[in-house]
């Protein structure tokens, strides 16, 4: 792959968008490679994915403006669909995805980070949806995911004004969970990924499904979904082992890694 690097490190993996010369802007080739890379993740062994950008300056500086500038209406819609399909694939990946936002996360960059389960960023990160300044709307889910994450009022302000916000403000409004120095960011993401990967994989996946799908339901339906996913954890080897380990009062015993994926 030319524009996407992928490295599995035991039970978690790091996907790096690698088009540093254009601040990792997303063109069709990058989206294609992202799609193939996500399809190729070994979900039998990878329990958490980290998404980051190459270099020190940018996570993803948006969709490629050069490529978009000459599109017709039909091509624009097709480009939007391509991005949306890839981002949705990331969002619905059975395992948790952490965005380690290492700089600019503008337009499609902010949008891809919002397709991830958890966002953490470096102190030089900048978030924004500058599309209306370019004569377009956010096209990779920004109008939908930003409003769900930070509330409609704040999302509307960011999108209508096209104003970028820095890491501290992103933290304040709940767009990111934590801010680190550039050097600390990836180690922090890896520590979190390894911590998630230590927990029972079926239970973690069911939590992701319950939260994501439950948010689109009314509370009565959502609670039923939770009941079903809770029930589905029982009789698994991991549930039996996790509870037996707790109930076993032998303090010398070391907890074995959970097995099921
Ligand atoms: N596209 C293409 N190239 C980009 C780029 C981008 N989004 N962002 C940066 N680059 C390129 C620059 O052109 C430059 O290339 P060279 O001149 O060296 O060849 C190189 O990266 C370095 O950028 P700068 O020289 O500009 O670096 P600075 O540090 O001065 O500025 C910056 C960094 C991030 C503030 C600036 O590059 C910038 O403002 N970039 C554009 C950010 C932006 O507006 N992003 C949002 C793009 S719009 C849709 C589908 C998708 C979307 C919308 C609709 N449908 C089809 C419905 C999504 C839209 C977007 O994401």
PDB file of C-alpha atoms and ligand atoms in Angstrom:
ATOM      1  CA  UNK A   1       0.000   0.000   0.000  1.00  0.00           C
ATOM      2  CA  UNK A   2       1.257   3.469  -0.846  1.00  0.00           C
ATOM      3  CA  UNK A   3      -0.936   5.646   1.348  1.00  0.00           C
ATOM      4  CA  UNK A   4      -1.867   3.419   4.284  1.00  0.00           C
ATOM      5  CA  UNK A   5       0.535   1.709   6.667  1.00  0.00           C
ATOM      6  CA  UNK A   6      -0.698  -1.102   8.834  1.00  0.00           C
ATOM      7  CA  UNK A   7       1.115  -2.771  11.695  1.00  0.00           C
ATOM      8  CA  UNK A   8      -0.242  -5.408  14.034  1.00  0.00           C
ATOM      9  CA  UNK A   9       1.351  -5.334  17.488  1.00  0.00           C
ATOM     10  CA  UNK A  10       0.078  -8.444  19.212  1.00  0.00           C
ATOM     11  CA  UNK A  11      -3.557  -7.924  20.124  1.00  0.00           C
ATOM     12  CA  UNK A  12      -3.924  -4.423  18.656  1.00  0.00           C
ATOM     13  CA  UNK A  13      -2.985  -2.751  15.384  1.00  0.00           C
ATOM     14  CA  UNK A  14      -2.006   0.703  14.148  1.00  0.00           C
ATOM     15  CA  UNK A  15      -3.313   2.061  10.862  1.00  0.00           C
ATOM     16  CA  UNK A  16      -1.450   5.159   9.651  1.00  0.00           C
ATOM     17  CA  UNK A  17      -2.772   7.371   6.860  1.00  0.00           C
ATOM     18  CA  UNK A  18       0.421   8.075   5.013  1.00  0.00           C
ATOM     19  CA  UNK A  19       0.266  10.947   2.561  1.00  0.00           C
ATOM     20  CA  UNK A  20       2.391  13.365   4.504  1.00  0.00           C
ATOM     21  CA  UNK A  21       3.210  15.702   1.581  1.00  0.00           C
ATOM     22  CA  UNK A  22      -0.480  16.630   1.339  1.00  0.00           C
ATOM     23  CA  UNK A  23      -0.971  16.571   5.120  1.00  0.00           C
ATOM     24  CA  UNK A  24      -2.635  13.157   4.724  1.00  0.00           C
ATOM     25  CA  UNK A  25      -5.552  14.589   2.727  1.00  0.00           C
ATOM     26  CA  UNK A  26      -7.996  11.941   1.558  1.00  0.00           C
ATOM     27  CA  UNK A  27      -8.149  11.377  -2.185  1.00  0.00           C
ATOM     28  CA  UNK A  28      -9.783   8.409  -3.929  1.00  0.00           C
ATOM     29  CA  UNK A  29      -6.588   6.349  -3.765  1.00  0.00           C
ATOM     30  CA  UNK A  30      -6.283   6.866   0.001  1.00  0.00           C
ATOM     31  CA  UNK A  31      -9.955   5.962   0.497  1.00  0.00           C
ATOM     32  CA  UNK A  32      -9.489   2.837  -1.646  1.00  0.00           C
ATOM     33  CA  UNK A  33      -6.486   1.724   0.382  1.00  0.00           C
ATOM     34  CA  UNK A  34      -8.248   2.483   3.657  1.00  0.00           C
ATOM     35  CA  UNK A  35     -11.147   0.318   2.533  1.00  0.00           C
ATOM     36  CA  UNK A  36      -8.869  -2.599   1.607  1.00  0.00           C
ATOM     37  CA  UNK A  37      -6.840  -2.279   4.805  1.00  0.00           C
ATOM     38  CA  UNK A  38      -9.946  -2.341   7.001  1.00  0.00           C
ATOM     39  CA  UNK A  39     -11.208  -5.394   5.084  1.00  0.00           C
ATOM     40  CA  UNK A  40      -7.889  -7.112   5.717  1.00  0.00           C
ATOM     41  CA  UNK A  41      -7.862  -6.718   9.527  1.00  0.00           C
ATOM     42  CA  UNK A  42      -7.574 -10.110  11.171  1.00  0.00           C
ATOM     43  CA  UNK A  43     -10.491  -9.894  13.574  1.00  0.00           C
ATOM     44  CA  UNK A  44      -9.551 -13.243  15.087  1.00  0.00           C
ATOM     45  CA  UNK A  45      -6.457 -11.724  16.672  1.00  0.00           C
ATOM     46  CA  UNK A  46      -6.786  -7.909  16.548  1.00  0.00           C
ATOM     47  CA  UNK A  47      -8.922  -6.628  19.424  1.00  0.00           C
ATOM     48  CA  UNK A  48      -8.459  -2.869  19.046  1.00  0.00           C
ATOM     49  CA  UNK A  49      -7.419  -0.585  16.188  1.00  0.00           C
ATOM     50  CA  UNK A  50      -5.599   2.765  16.386  1.00  0.00           C
ATOM     51  CA  UNK A  51      -5.970   5.210  13.489  1.00  0.00           C
ATOM     52  CA  UNK A  52      -3.417   7.993  13.155  1.00  0.00           C
ATOM     53  CA  UNK A  53      -1.700  10.175  10.537  1.00  0.00           C
ATOM     54  CA  UNK A  54       1.885  10.150   9.300  1.00  0.00           C
ATOM     55  CA  UNK A  55       4.220  12.937  10.473  1.00  0.00           C
ATOM     56  CA  UNK A  56       4.106  15.499  13.254  1.00  0.00           C
ATOM     57  CA  UNK A  57       1.820  18.064  11.695  1.00  0.00           C
ATOM     58  CA  UNK A  58      -1.390  16.513  10.512  1.00  0.00           C
ATOM     59  CA  UNK A  59      -3.812  13.723  11.244  1.00  0.00           C
ATOM     60  CA  UNK A  60      -5.869  14.301   8.074  1.00  0.00           C
ATOM     61  CA  UNK A  61      -6.269  17.793   6.535  1.00  0.00           C
ATOM     62  CA  UNK A  62      -9.559  16.850   4.911  1.00  0.00           C
ATOM     63  CA  UNK A  63     -10.761  15.470   1.644  1.00  0.00           C
ATOM     64  CA  UNK A  64      -8.439  16.312  -1.246  1.00  0.00           C
ATOM     65  CA  UNK A  65      -9.528  19.755  -2.437  1.00  0.00           C
ATOM     66  CA  UNK A  66      -7.593  19.425  -5.716  1.00  0.00           C
ATOM     67  CA  UNK A  67      -9.388  16.213  -6.607  1.00  0.00           C
ATOM     68  CA  UNK A  68     -12.785  17.577  -5.533  1.00  0.00           C
ATOM     69  CA  UNK A  69     -12.477  20.910  -7.337  1.00  0.00           C
ATOM     70  CA  UNK A  70     -13.413  19.572 -10.782  1.00  0.00           C
ATOM     71  CA  UNK A  71     -16.160  17.154  -9.787  1.00  0.00           C
ATOM     72  CA  UNK A  72     -19.611  17.218 -11.328  1.00  0.00           C
ATOM     73  CA  UNK A  73     -22.699  16.853  -9.096  1.00  0.00           C
ATOM     74  CA  UNK A  74     -22.842  13.104  -9.830  1.00  0.00           C
ATOM     75  CA  UNK A  75     -19.114  12.648  -9.223  1.00  0.00           C
ATOM     76  CA  UNK A  76     -19.361  14.688  -6.004  1.00  0.00           C
ATOM     77  CA  UNK A  77     -22.111  12.421  -4.747  1.00  0.00           C
ATOM     78  CA  UNK A  78     -20.094   9.324  -5.714  1.00  0.00           C
ATOM     79  CA  UNK A  79     -17.000  10.695  -3.910  1.00  0.00           C
ATOM     80  CA  UNK A  80     -19.135  11.420  -0.831  1.00  0.00           C
ATOM     81  CA  UNK A  81     -20.513   7.877  -0.941  1.00  0.00           C
ATOM     82  CA  UNK A  82     -17.047   6.368  -1.211  1.00  0.00           C
ATOM     83  CA  UNK A  83     -15.896   8.241   1.893  1.00  0.00           C
ATOM     84  CA  UNK A  84     -19.114   7.541   3.764  1.00  0.00           C
ATOM     85  CA  UNK A  85     -18.914   3.812   3.024  1.00  0.00           C
ATOM     86  CA  UNK A  86     -15.340   3.590   4.321  1.00  0.00           C
ATOM     87  CA  UNK A  87     -16.076   5.703   7.417  1.00  0.00           C
ATOM     88  CA  UNK A  88     -19.173   3.647   8.187  1.00  0.00           C
ATOM     89  CA  UNK A  89     -17.119   0.467   7.845  1.00  0.00           C
ATOM     90  CA  UNK A  90     -14.739   1.876  10.451  1.00  0.00           C
ATOM     91  CA  UNK A  91     -17.597   2.954  12.699  1.00  0.00           C
ATOM     92  CA  UNK A  92     -19.251  -0.467  12.572  1.00  0.00           C
ATOM     93  CA  UNK A  93     -16.045  -2.500  12.791  1.00  0.00           C
ATOM     94  CA  UNK A  94     -16.755  -5.051  15.545  1.00  0.00           C
ATOM     95  CA  UNK A  95     -13.668  -4.005  17.534  1.00  0.00           C
ATOM     96  CA  UNK A  96     -13.068  -0.604  19.182  1.00  0.00           C
ATOM     97  CA  UNK A  97     -11.214   2.031  17.157  1.00  0.00           C
ATOM     98  CA  UNK A  98      -9.147   4.809  18.766  1.00  0.00           C
ATOM     99  CA  UNK A  99      -8.301   7.932  16.746  1.00  0.00           C
ATOM    100  CA  UNK A 100      -4.903   9.276  17.797  1.00  0.00           C
ATOM    101  CA  UNK A 101      -5.259  12.743  16.300  1.00  0.00           C
ATOM    102  CA  UNK A 102      -1.738  14.065  15.791  1.00  0.00           C
ATOM    103  CA  UNK A 103      -2.359  17.512  14.274  1.00  0.00           C
ATOM    104  CA  UNK A 104      -4.851  18.912  11.741  1.00  0.00           C
ATOM    105  CA  UNK A 105      -8.210  17.132  11.727  1.00  0.00           C
ATOM    106  CA  UNK A 106     -10.122  19.298   9.284  1.00  0.00           C
ATOM    107  CA  UNK A 107     -13.169  18.461   7.197  1.00  0.00           C
ATOM    108  CA  UNK A 108     -12.847  14.774   6.281  1.00  0.00           C
ATOM    109  CA  UNK A 109     -10.123  14.528   8.957  1.00  0.00           C
ATOM    110  CA  UNK A 110     -12.475  15.596  11.721  1.00  0.00           C
ATOM    111  CA  UNK A 111     -15.081  13.319  10.160  1.00  0.00           C
ATOM    112  CA  UNK A 112     -12.904  10.198  10.093  1.00  0.00           C
ATOM    113  CA  UNK A 113     -11.936  10.809  13.730  1.00  0.00           C
ATOM    114  CA  UNK A 114     -15.643  10.958  14.594  1.00  0.00           C
ATOM    115  CA  UNK A 115     -16.174   7.560  12.948  1.00  0.00           C
ATOM    116  CA  UNK A 116     -13.845   6.127  15.568  1.00  0.00           C
ATOM    117  CA  UNK A 117     -15.079   5.085  19.014  1.00  0.00           C
ATOM    118  CA  UNK A 118     -12.637   7.192  21.016  1.00  0.00           C
ATOM    119  CA  UNK A 119     -10.641  10.320  20.134  1.00  0.00           C
ATOM    120  CA  UNK A 120      -7.476  11.446  21.884  1.00  0.00           C
ATOM    121  CA  UNK A 121      -5.211  14.130  20.453  1.00  0.00           C
ATOM    122  CA  UNK A 122      -1.871  15.898  20.643  1.00  0.00           C
ATOM    123  CA  UNK A 123      -1.623  19.454  21.955  1.00  0.00           C
ATOM    124  CA  UNK A 124      -1.034  20.784  18.407  1.00  0.00           C
ATOM    125  CA  UNK A 125      -4.280  19.252  17.104  1.00  0.00           C
ATOM    126  CA  UNK A 126      -6.750  21.493  15.296  1.00  0.00           C
ATOM    127  CA  UNK A 127     -10.315  20.394  14.577  1.00  0.00           C
ATOM    128  CA  UNK A 128     -12.818  21.980  12.245  1.00  0.00           C
ATOM    129  CA  UNK A 129     -15.362  21.616   9.487  1.00  0.00           C
ATOM    130  CA  UNK A 130     -14.251  24.315   7.015  1.00  0.00           C
ATOM    131  CA  UNK A 131     -16.460  23.098   4.150  1.00  0.00           C
ATOM    132  CA  UNK A 132     -18.883  26.037   3.934  1.00  0.00           C
ATOM    133  CA  UNK A 133     -15.882  28.275   3.261  1.00  0.00           C
ATOM    134  CA  UNK A 134     -15.164  26.087   0.221  1.00  0.00           C
ATOM    135  CA  UNK A 135     -18.735  26.214  -1.037  1.00  0.00           C
ATOM    136  CA  UNK A 136     -19.784  22.725   0.063  1.00  0.00           C
ATOM    137  CA  UNK A 137     -21.356  20.978   3.033  1.00  0.00           C
ATOM    138  CA  UNK A 138     -19.458  18.472   5.154  1.00  0.00           C
ATOM    139  CA  UNK A 139     -19.788  15.324   3.063  1.00  0.00           C
ATOM    140  CA  UNK A 140     -18.353  12.470   5.069  1.00  0.00           C
ATOM    141  CA  UNK A 141     -20.897  12.442   7.894  1.00  0.00           C
ATOM    142  CA  UNK A 142     -19.840  15.674   9.654  1.00  0.00           C
ATOM    143  CA  UNK A 143     -23.312  17.170   9.930  1.00  0.00           C
ATOM    144  CA  UNK A 144     -24.546  13.977  11.579  1.00  0.00           C
ATOM    145  CA  UNK A 145     -21.715  12.774  13.813  1.00  0.00           C
ATOM    146  CA  UNK A 146     -20.583  16.171  15.139  1.00  0.00           C
ATOM    147  CA  UNK A 147     -24.113  17.006  16.289  1.00  0.00           C
ATOM    148  CA  UNK A 148     -24.401  13.625  18.006  1.00  0.00           C
ATOM    149  CA  UNK A 149     -21.050  14.036  19.742  1.00  0.00           C
ATOM    150  CA  UNK A 150     -21.028  17.645  20.914  1.00  0.00           C
ATOM    151  CA  UNK A 151     -24.710  18.599  20.646  1.00  0.00           C
ATOM    152  CA  UNK A 152     -26.580  20.352  17.865  1.00  0.00           C
ATOM    153  CA  UNK A 153     -25.864  23.917  19.067  1.00  0.00           C
ATOM    154  CA  UNK A 154     -22.081  23.544  19.178  1.00  0.00           C
ATOM    155  CA  UNK A 155     -22.004  21.508  15.940  1.00  0.00           C
ATOM    156  CA  UNK A 156     -24.044  24.146  14.133  1.00  0.00           C
ATOM    157  CA  UNK A 157     -21.732  26.894  15.389  1.00  0.00           C
ATOM    158  CA  UNK A 158     -18.610  25.034  14.231  1.00  0.00           C
ATOM    159  CA  UNK A 159     -20.094  24.103  10.846  1.00  0.00           C
ATOM    160  CA  UNK A 160     -21.775  27.455  10.024  1.00  0.00           C
ATOM    161  CA  UNK A 161     -18.778  29.554  11.086  1.00  0.00           C
ATOM    162  CA  UNK A 162     -16.156  27.137   9.656  1.00  0.00           C
ATOM    163  CA  UNK A 163     -13.997  28.148  12.631  1.00  0.00           C
ATOM    164  CA  UNK A 164     -11.234  25.779  13.650  1.00  0.00           C
ATOM    165  CA  UNK A 165     -10.781  24.863  17.289  1.00  0.00           C
ATOM    166  CA  UNK A 166      -7.648  23.852  19.143  1.00  0.00           C
ATOM    167  CA  UNK A 167      -7.072  20.795  21.296  1.00  0.00           C
ATOM    168  CA  UNK A 168      -8.077  22.457  24.586  1.00  0.00           C
ATOM    169  CA  UNK A 169     -11.415  23.568  23.184  1.00  0.00           C
ATOM    170  CA  UNK A 170     -11.995  20.144  21.604  1.00  0.00           C
ATOM    171  CA  UNK A 171     -11.465  18.678  25.065  1.00  0.00           C
ATOM    172  CA  UNK A 172     -13.816  21.178  26.680  1.00  0.00           C
ATOM    173  CA  UNK A 173     -16.682  20.426  24.304  1.00  0.00           C
ATOM    174  CA  UNK A 174     -16.183  16.671  24.521  1.00  0.00           C
ATOM    175  CA  UNK A 175     -14.913  16.110  21.000  1.00  0.00           C
ATOM    176  CA  UNK A 176     -11.792  14.435  22.410  1.00  0.00           C
ATOM    177  CA  UNK A 177     -11.322  12.513  25.641  1.00  0.00           C
ATOM    178  CA  UNK A 178      -7.761  13.608  26.436  1.00  0.00           C
ATOM    179  CA  UNK A 179      -4.873  15.749  25.169  1.00  0.00           C
ATOM    180  CA  UNK A 180      -1.217  14.656  25.218  1.00  0.00           C
ATOM    181  CA  UNK A 181       2.077  16.051  24.005  1.00  0.00           C
ATOM    182  CA  UNK A 182       3.015  14.821  20.544  1.00  0.00           C
ATOM    183  CA  UNK A 183       5.535  12.375  21.998  1.00  0.00           C
ATOM    184  CA  UNK A 184       3.039  10.988  24.497  1.00  0.00           C
ATOM    185  CA  UNK A 185       0.113  10.593  22.086  1.00  0.00           C
ATOM    186  CA  UNK A 186       0.867   7.293  20.358  1.00  0.00           C
ATOM    187  CA  UNK A 187       2.174   5.584  23.514  1.00  0.00           C
ATOM    188  CA  UNK A 188      -1.033   6.687  25.271  1.00  0.00           C
ATOM    189  CA  UNK A 189      -3.153   5.308  22.426  1.00  0.00           C
ATOM    190  CA  UNK A 190      -1.195   2.037  22.498  1.00  0.00           C
ATOM    191  CA  UNK A 191      -1.583   1.751  26.266  1.00  0.00           C
ATOM    192  CA  UNK A 192      -5.331   2.276  25.934  1.00  0.00           C
ATOM    193  CA  UNK A 193      -5.557  -0.218  23.050  1.00  0.00           C
ATOM    194  CA  UNK A 194      -3.604  -2.840  24.996  1.00  0.00           C
ATOM    195  CA  UNK A 195      -5.851  -2.244  28.018  1.00  0.00           C
ATOM    196  CA  UNK A 196      -8.988  -2.717  25.917  1.00  0.00           C
ATOM    197  CA  UNK A 197      -7.472  -5.812  24.282  1.00  0.00           C
ATOM    198  CA  UNK A 198      -6.959  -7.399  27.700  1.00  0.00           C
ATOM    199  CA  UNK A 199     -10.685  -7.456  28.364  1.00  0.00           C
ATOM    200  CA  UNK A 200     -13.063 -10.169  27.183  1.00  0.00           C
ATOM    201  CA  UNK A 201     -13.364  -9.626  23.404  1.00  0.00           C
ATOM    202  CA  UNK A 202     -16.962 -10.781  22.998  1.00  0.00           C
ATOM    203  CA  UNK A 203     -18.055  -8.536  25.871  1.00  0.00           C
ATOM    204  CA  UNK A 204     -16.155  -5.536  24.451  1.00  0.00           C
ATOM    205  CA  UNK A 205     -17.657  -6.065  20.998  1.00  0.00           C
ATOM    206  CA  UNK A 206     -21.131  -6.391  22.471  1.00  0.00           C
ATOM    207  CA  UNK A 207     -20.631  -3.129  24.397  1.00  0.00           C
ATOM    208  CA  UNK A 208     -19.691  -1.340  21.158  1.00  0.00           C
ATOM    209  CA  UNK A 209     -22.739  -2.727  19.407  1.00  0.00           C
ATOM    210  CA  UNK A 210     -25.031  -1.859  22.325  1.00  0.00           C
ATOM    211  CA  UNK A 211     -23.804   1.738  22.531  1.00  0.00           C
ATOM    212  CA  UNK A 212     -23.697   2.426  18.787  1.00  0.00           C
ATOM    213  CA  UNK A 213     -26.961   0.770  17.854  1.00  0.00           C
ATOM    214  CA  UNK A 214     -28.725   1.768  21.080  1.00  0.00           C
ATOM    215  CA  UNK A 215     -28.066   5.463  20.418  1.00  0.00           C
ATOM    216  CA  UNK A 216     -30.232   5.220  17.303  1.00  0.00           C
ATOM    217  CA  UNK A 217     -33.165   3.628  19.178  1.00  0.00           C
ATOM    218  CA  UNK A 218     -35.678   4.795  21.725  1.00  0.00           C
ATOM    219  CA  UNK A 219     -34.899   3.756  25.316  1.00  0.00           C
ATOM    220  CA  UNK A 220     -37.368   0.834  25.406  1.00  0.00           C
ATOM    221  CA  UNK A 221     -35.833  -0.768  22.322  1.00  0.00           C
ATOM    222  CA  UNK A 222     -32.305   0.105  23.411  1.00  0.00           C
ATOM    223  CA  UNK A 223     -32.709  -1.608  26.757  1.00  0.00           C
ATOM    224  CA  UNK A 224     -33.951  -4.767  25.010  1.00  0.00           C
ATOM    225  CA  UNK A 225     -30.885  -4.642  22.764  1.00  0.00           C
ATOM    226  CA  UNK A 226     -28.693  -4.410  25.864  1.00  0.00           C
ATOM    227  CA  UNK A 227     -30.477  -7.380  27.450  1.00  0.00           C
ATOM    228  CA  UNK A 228     -29.850  -9.498  24.368  1.00  0.00           C
ATOM    229  CA  UNK A 229     -26.191  -8.577  24.109  1.00  0.00           C
ATOM    230  CA  UNK A 230     -25.745  -9.100  27.869  1.00  0.00           C
ATOM    231  CA  UNK A 231     -27.392 -12.516  27.570  1.00  0.00           C
ATOM    232  CA  UNK A 232     -25.178 -13.420  24.632  1.00  0.00           C
ATOM    233  CA  UNK A 233     -22.080 -13.157  26.846  1.00  0.00           C
ATOM    234  CA  UNK A 234     -23.258 -16.057  29.027  1.00  0.00           C
ATOM    235  CA  UNK A 235     -22.011 -19.582  28.431  1.00  0.00           C
ATOM    236  CA  UNK A 236     -18.966 -18.145  26.649  1.00  0.00           C
ATOM    237  CA  UNK A 237     -15.620 -19.409  27.827  1.00  0.00           C
ATOM    238  CA  UNK A 238     -14.612 -15.841  28.693  1.00  0.00           C
ATOM    239  CA  UNK A 239     -17.666 -15.193  30.892  1.00  0.00           C
ATOM    240  CA  UNK A 240     -17.137 -18.467  32.720  1.00  0.00           C
ATOM    241  CA  UNK A 241     -13.442 -17.829  33.179  1.00  0.00           C
ATOM    242  CA  UNK A 242     -13.820 -14.126  34.147  1.00  0.00           C
ATOM    243  CA  UNK A 243     -16.378 -14.848  36.847  1.00  0.00           C
ATOM    244  CA  UNK A 244     -14.668 -18.000  38.116  1.00  0.00           C
ATOM    245  CA  UNK A 245     -11.423 -16.028  38.446  1.00  0.00           C
ATOM    246  CA  UNK A 246     -13.172 -13.402  40.569  1.00  0.00           C
ATOM    247  CA  UNK A 247     -14.861 -16.000  42.743  1.00  0.00           C
ATOM    248  CA  UNK A 248     -11.645 -17.964  43.266  1.00  0.00           C
ATOM    249  CA  UNK A 249     -10.123 -16.422  46.411  1.00  0.00           C
ATOM    250  CA  UNK A 250      -6.640 -17.734  45.635  1.00  0.00           C
ATOM    251  CA  UNK A 251      -4.583 -14.523  45.617  1.00  0.00           C
ATOM    252  CA  UNK A 252      -1.586 -16.246  43.988  1.00  0.00           C
ATOM    253  CA  UNK A 253      -3.476 -17.030  40.816  1.00  0.00           C
ATOM    254  CA  UNK A 254      -2.524 -14.998  37.714  1.00  0.00           C
ATOM    255  CA  UNK A 255      -5.276 -13.970  35.311  1.00  0.00           C
ATOM    256  CA  UNK A 256      -4.936 -15.683  31.939  1.00  0.00           C
ATOM    257  CA  UNK A 257      -5.639 -13.713  28.735  1.00  0.00           C
ATOM    258  CA  UNK A 258      -9.204 -14.016  27.454  1.00  0.00           C
ATOM    259  CA  UNK A 259      -9.391 -16.325  24.455  1.00  0.00           C
ATOM    260  CA  UNK A 260     -12.544 -15.799  22.445  1.00  0.00           C
ATOM    261  CA  UNK A 261     -12.761 -13.342  19.589  1.00  0.00           C
TER     262      UNK A 261
HETATM  263  N1  LIG B   1      -6.446  18.784   0.027  1.00  0.00           N
HETATM  264  C1  LIG B   1      -5.388  18.740  -0.792  1.00  0.00           C
HETATM  265  N2  LIG B   1      -4.170  19.166  -0.436  1.00  0.00           N
HETATM  266  C2  LIG B   1      -4.013  19.638   0.805  1.00  0.00           C
HETATM  267  C3  LIG B   1      -5.094  19.700   1.725  1.00  0.00           C
HETATM  268  C4  LIG B   1      -6.367  19.229   1.292  1.00  0.00           C
HETATM  269  N3  LIG B   1      -7.429  19.208   2.081  1.00  0.00           N
HETATM  270  N4  LIG B   1      -4.634  20.240   2.863  1.00  0.00           N
HETATM  271  C5  LIG B   1      -3.322  20.486   2.677  1.00  0.00           C
HETATM  272  N5  LIG B   1      -2.946  20.131   1.428  1.00  0.00           N
HETATM  273  C6  LIG B   1      -1.618  20.252   0.830  1.00  0.00           C
HETATM  274  C7  LIG B   1      -1.332  21.695   0.421  1.00  0.00           C
HETATM  275  O1  LIG B   1      -1.907  22.002  -0.824  1.00  0.00           O
HETATM  276  C8  LIG B   1       0.183  21.672   0.382  1.00  0.00           C
HETATM  277  O2  LIG B   1       0.588  21.057  -0.815  1.00  0.00           O
HETATM  278  P1  LIG B   1       1.845  21.619  -1.663  1.00  0.00           P
HETATM  279  O3  LIG B   1       1.524  23.046  -1.939  1.00  0.00           O
HETATM  280  O4  LIG B   1       3.022  21.481  -0.736  1.00  0.00           O
HETATM  281  O5  LIG B   1       1.903  20.750  -2.869  1.00  0.00           O
HETATM  282  C9  LIG B   1       0.562  20.739   1.510  1.00  0.00           C
HETATM  283  O6  LIG B   1      -0.611  19.962   1.773  1.00  0.00           O
HETATM  284  C10 LIG B   1       0.925  21.476   2.783  1.00  0.00           C
HETATM  285  O7  LIG B   1      -0.131  22.368   3.089  1.00  0.00           O
HETATM  286  P2  LIG B   1       0.096  23.919   3.378  1.00  0.00           P
HETATM  287  O8  LIG B   1       1.293  24.443   2.660  1.00  0.00           O
HETATM  288  O9  LIG B   1      -1.197  24.616   3.144  1.00  0.00           O
HETATM  289  O10 LIG B   1       0.433  23.869   4.939  1.00  0.00           O
HETATM  290  P3  LIG B   1       0.129  24.983   6.030  1.00  0.00           P
HETATM  291  O11 LIG B   1       0.817  24.533   7.263  1.00  0.00           O
HETATM  292  O12 LIG B   1       0.449  26.358   5.507  1.00  0.00           O
HETATM  293  O13 LIG B   1      -1.432  24.933   6.277  1.00  0.00           O
HETATM  294  C11 LIG B   1      -3.560  23.824   6.661  1.00  0.00           C
HETATM  295  C12 LIG B   1      -2.016  23.768   6.814  1.00  0.00           C
HETATM  296  C13 LIG B   1      -4.124  22.467   7.106  1.00  0.00           C
HETATM  297  C14 LIG B   1      -4.119  24.923   7.562  1.00  0.00           C
HETATM  298  C15 LIG B   1      -3.902  24.125   5.176  1.00  0.00           C
HETATM  299  O14 LIG B   1      -3.206  23.191   4.336  1.00  0.00           O
HETATM  300  C16 LIG B   1      -5.355  23.993   4.886  1.00  0.00           C
HETATM  301  O15 LIG B   1      -6.148  24.882   5.202  1.00  0.00           O
HETATM  302  N6  LIG B   1      -5.728  22.903   4.217  1.00  0.00           N
HETATM  303  C17 LIG B   1      -7.086  22.658   3.795  1.00  0.00           C
HETATM  304  C18 LIG B   1      -7.916  22.258   4.984  1.00  0.00           C
HETATM  305  C19 LIG B   1      -9.344  22.070   4.601  1.00  0.00           C
HETATM  306  O16 LIG B   1     -10.025  23.016   4.184  1.00  0.00           O
HETATM  307  N7  LIG B   1      -9.798  20.861   4.747  1.00  0.00           N
HETATM  308  C20 LIG B   1     -11.173  20.497   4.476  1.00  0.00           C
HETATM  309  C21 LIG B   1     -11.253  19.998   3.108  1.00  0.00           C
HETATM  310  S1  LIG B   1     -12.923  19.875   2.643  1.00  0.00           S
HETATM  311  C22 LIG B   1     -18.198  15.603   0.104  1.00  0.00           C
HETATM  312  C23 LIG B   1     -17.201  14.716   0.446  1.00  0.00           C
HETATM  313  C24 LIG B   1     -16.251  15.102   1.313  1.00  0.00           C
HETATM  314  C25 LIG B   1     -16.235  16.369   1.835  1.00  0.00           C
HETATM  315  C26 LIG B   1     -17.204  17.241   1.478  1.00  0.00           C
HETATM  316  C27 LIG B   1     -18.204  16.888   0.631  1.00  0.00           C
HETATM  317  N8  LIG B   1     -19.206  15.172  -0.802  1.00  0.00           N
HETATM  318  C28 LIG B   1     -18.783  14.668  -2.002  1.00  0.00           C
HETATM  319  C29 LIG B   1     -20.569  15.429  -0.465  1.00  0.00           C
HETATM  320  C30 LIG B   1     -15.147  16.752   2.671  1.00  0.00           C
HETATM  321  C31 LIG B   1     -14.625  17.959   2.500  1.00  0.00           C
HETATM  322  C32 LIG B   1     -13.381  18.342   3.103  1.00  0.00           C
HETATM  323  O17 LIG B   1     -12.747  17.615   3.834  1.00  0.00           O
END
